[in-house]
Short mmCIF file of C-alpha atoms in Angstrom, two decimals:
data_model
loop_
_atom_site.label_atom_id
_atom_site.label_comp_id
_atom_site.label_asym_id
_atom_site.label_seq_id
_atom_site.Cartn_x
_atom_site.Cartn_y
_atom_site.Cartn_z
CA MET U 1 99.99 105.98 89.87
CA THR U 2 98.05 105.91 93.17
CA ASP U 3 94.93 107.55 91.27
CA ALA U 4 93.96 104.30 89.06
CA THR U 5 93.31 100.70 90.10
CA LYS U 6 93.47 96.87 87.64
CA LEU U 7 90.57 95.64 87.73
CA THR U 8 89.94 91.94 85.95
CA CYS U 9 86.82 91.82 84.33
CA LEU U 10 85.32 88.96 86.20
CA SER U 11 83.47 87.92 83.44
CA CYS U 12 86.16 87.80 80.65
CA GLY U 13 89.45 88.21 82.08
CA GLN U 14 90.12 91.73 80.52
CA ALA U 15 92.49 93.62 82.24
CA ASN U 16 91.28 96.74 82.87
CA ARG U 17 92.30 100.11 84.43
CA VAL U 18 89.57 102.59 86.07
CA PRO U 19 90.70 106.45 87.53
CA LEU U 20 89.69 105.56 90.74
CA ALA U 21 87.18 108.51 91.32
CA LYS U 22 85.29 106.76 88.76
CA LEU U 23 84.45 103.34 90.44
CA GLN U 24 80.89 105.09 91.59
CA ALA U 25 80.45 106.01 87.68
CA GLY U 26 80.29 102.19 87.38
CA PRO U 27 82.59 101.29 84.90
CA LYS U 28 82.09 98.39 82.44
CA CYS U 29 84.81 96.43 81.00
CA ALA U 30 86.58 97.72 77.33
CA LYS U 31 86.75 93.83 76.05
CA CYS U 32 82.31 92.62 77.27
CA ALA U 33 81.03 95.66 78.12
CA THR U 34 80.16 94.49 82.12
CA PRO U 35 80.29 96.44 84.94
CA LEU U 36 82.70 95.78 86.95
CA VAL U 37 82.21 97.02 90.20
CA GLU U 38 78.25 96.35 90.97
CA GLY U 39 77.48 95.13 94.07
CA ARG U 40 76.52 91.28 92.53
CA VAL U 41 78.67 87.82 93.32
CA ALA U 42 80.51 86.25 89.93
CA GLU U 43 81.80 82.96 89.70
CA LEU U 44 84.74 82.48 88.76
CA ASP U 45 86.66 79.96 86.78
CA VAL U 46 89.59 78.87 87.59
CA ASN U 47 91.50 81.28 84.62
CA ILE U 48 89.72 84.41 85.91
CA HIS U 49 90.42 83.66 89.24
CA ASP U 50 94.54 83.68 88.83
CA LYS U 51 94.10 86.52 87.21
CA ALA U 52 92.13 88.71 89.25
CA THR U 53 93.67 87.70 92.78
CA ARG U 54 97.54 87.56 91.73
CA GLY U 55 96.84 91.24 89.32
CA ASP U 56 94.40 93.49 90.69
CA ALA U 57 95.22 96.00 93.31
CA PHE U 58 90.92 96.78 94.47
CA PRO U 59 89.93 94.26 96.66
CA LEU U 60 88.49 90.86 95.85
CA ILE U 61 87.33 88.51 98.44
CA VAL U 62 86.08 84.63 97.26
CA ASP U 63 84.07 81.58 98.63
CA TYR U 64 85.59 78.55 97.89
CA TRP U 65 82.48 76.11 98.56
CA ALA U 66 81.16 72.81 96.38
CA PRO U 67 77.56 72.86 95.26
CA TRP U 68 77.22 69.93 97.46
CA CYS U 69 78.09 72.28 100.88
CA GLY U 70 75.38 72.61 103.15
CA PRO U 71 76.98 75.24 105.19
CA CYS U 72 78.08 77.05 101.88
CA LYS U 73 74.36 77.32 100.34
CA MET U 74 73.05 78.52 103.54
CA MET U 75 75.55 81.43 103.55
CA ALA U 76 75.18 82.57 99.58
CA PRO U 77 72.84 85.66 100.36
CA ALA U 78 74.01 86.06 102.81
CA PHE U 79 77.78 86.50 100.89
CA ALA U 80 75.46 88.26 98.50
CA GLN U 81 74.07 90.58 100.80
CA ALA U 82 77.76 91.95 102.20
CA ALA U 83 78.55 92.06 97.88
CA GLN U 84 76.29 95.29 97.82
CA ASP U 85 76.50 96.63 101.01
CA LEU U 86 80.39 96.89 99.63
CA GLN U 87 79.92 97.68 96.77
CA PHE U 88 82.36 100.30 95.63
CA ALA U 89 84.97 98.67 99.04
CA ALA U 90 85.11 95.49 97.22
CA ARG U 91 84.13 93.01 94.61
CA PHE U 92 83.41 89.54 95.73
CA ALA U 93 83.78 86.72 93.24
CA LYS U 94 82.87 82.83 93.98
CA ILE U 95 84.38 79.85 92.98
CA ASP U 96 83.89 76.33 92.73
CA THR U 97 86.39 73.50 94.99
CA GLU U 98 84.81 70.85 93.07
CA LYS U 99 84.43 71.34 89.49
CA PHE U 100 88.68 74.16 90.35
CA PRO U 101 89.87 71.80 92.26
CA VAL U 102 94.00 72.58 91.69
CA VAL U 103 92.44 75.83 93.36
CA SER U 104 91.69 73.73 96.73
CA GLN U 105 94.96 72.02 96.17
CA ARG U 106 97.18 74.87 95.95
CA LEU U 107 95.52 76.76 97.99
CA GLN U 108 95.72 74.27 100.85
CA ILE U 109 92.65 74.28 101.51
CA ARG U 110 91.24 72.14 104.08
CA GLY U 111 86.80 73.14 104.35
CA ILE U 112 84.66 75.37 102.73
CA PRO U 113 82.79 77.53 102.99
CA LEU U 114 86.22 79.44 103.08
CA LEU U 115 86.10 83.57 102.25
CA ILE U 116 89.82 84.56 101.27
CA LEU U 117 90.36 88.91 100.72
CA TYR U 118 93.28 89.69 97.99
CA GLN U 119 94.49 92.83 97.90
CA ASN U 120 97.24 94.31 95.69
CA GLY U 121 97.89 90.70 94.59
CA SER U 122 98.41 88.97 97.04
CA GLU U 123 96.62 87.26 99.81
CA ALA U 124 95.75 89.69 103.04
CA ALA U 125 93.41 88.01 105.42
CA ARG U 126 90.85 83.69 105.55
CA LEU U 127 87.97 83.65 106.80
CA SER U 128 86.61 80.40 107.74
CA GLY U 129 82.87 78.92 108.36
CA ALA U 130 79.38 79.81 107.15
CA ARG U 131 79.28 84.07 108.62
CA PRO U 132 76.54 85.75 107.75
CA ALA U 133 76.99 89.23 106.04
CA ALA U 134 77.74 91.67 109.14
CA ASP U 135 80.35 89.28 109.92
CA ILE U 136 81.70 89.34 106.66
CA ALA U 137 81.20 93.13 105.99
CA ALA U 138 83.35 93.24 109.10
CA PHE U 139 85.65 91.08 108.21
CA VAL U 140 85.84 92.98 105.07
CA ARG U 141 86.27 96.22 106.36
CA SER U 142 89.10 95.13 109.02
CA HIS U 143 91.57 94.59 106.39
CA LEU U 144 90.80 97.28 104.51
#
């Protein structure tokens, strides 16, 4: 079925099927009513990270960061701006690699900040280092 996409709620983890034509209408999670596509950066835990990165067809870009990382903190506003700019093209999220080291180990993350773009349940591309919003948006667009 190509006229709908699966979106995992980045708040509660509920799987939602959303018609592609309705993405710009502001679909909400069937369980918790959180907007599914809203142009903001969602903070993930390991369970929701795994559900969304492995199960969603819609593009999801995840920022792997840590609170002690200066470049990560510097890039956060640019990442948030890119999330607004690409609101209906991809969803944006971040996960704290210090709080959830199992994710870093599993994905063999050696340096942060690291952006990984997921699409159709698998990794599509990686971009390392702090980047301005325009570079983040160009990276996402080039892989869609």
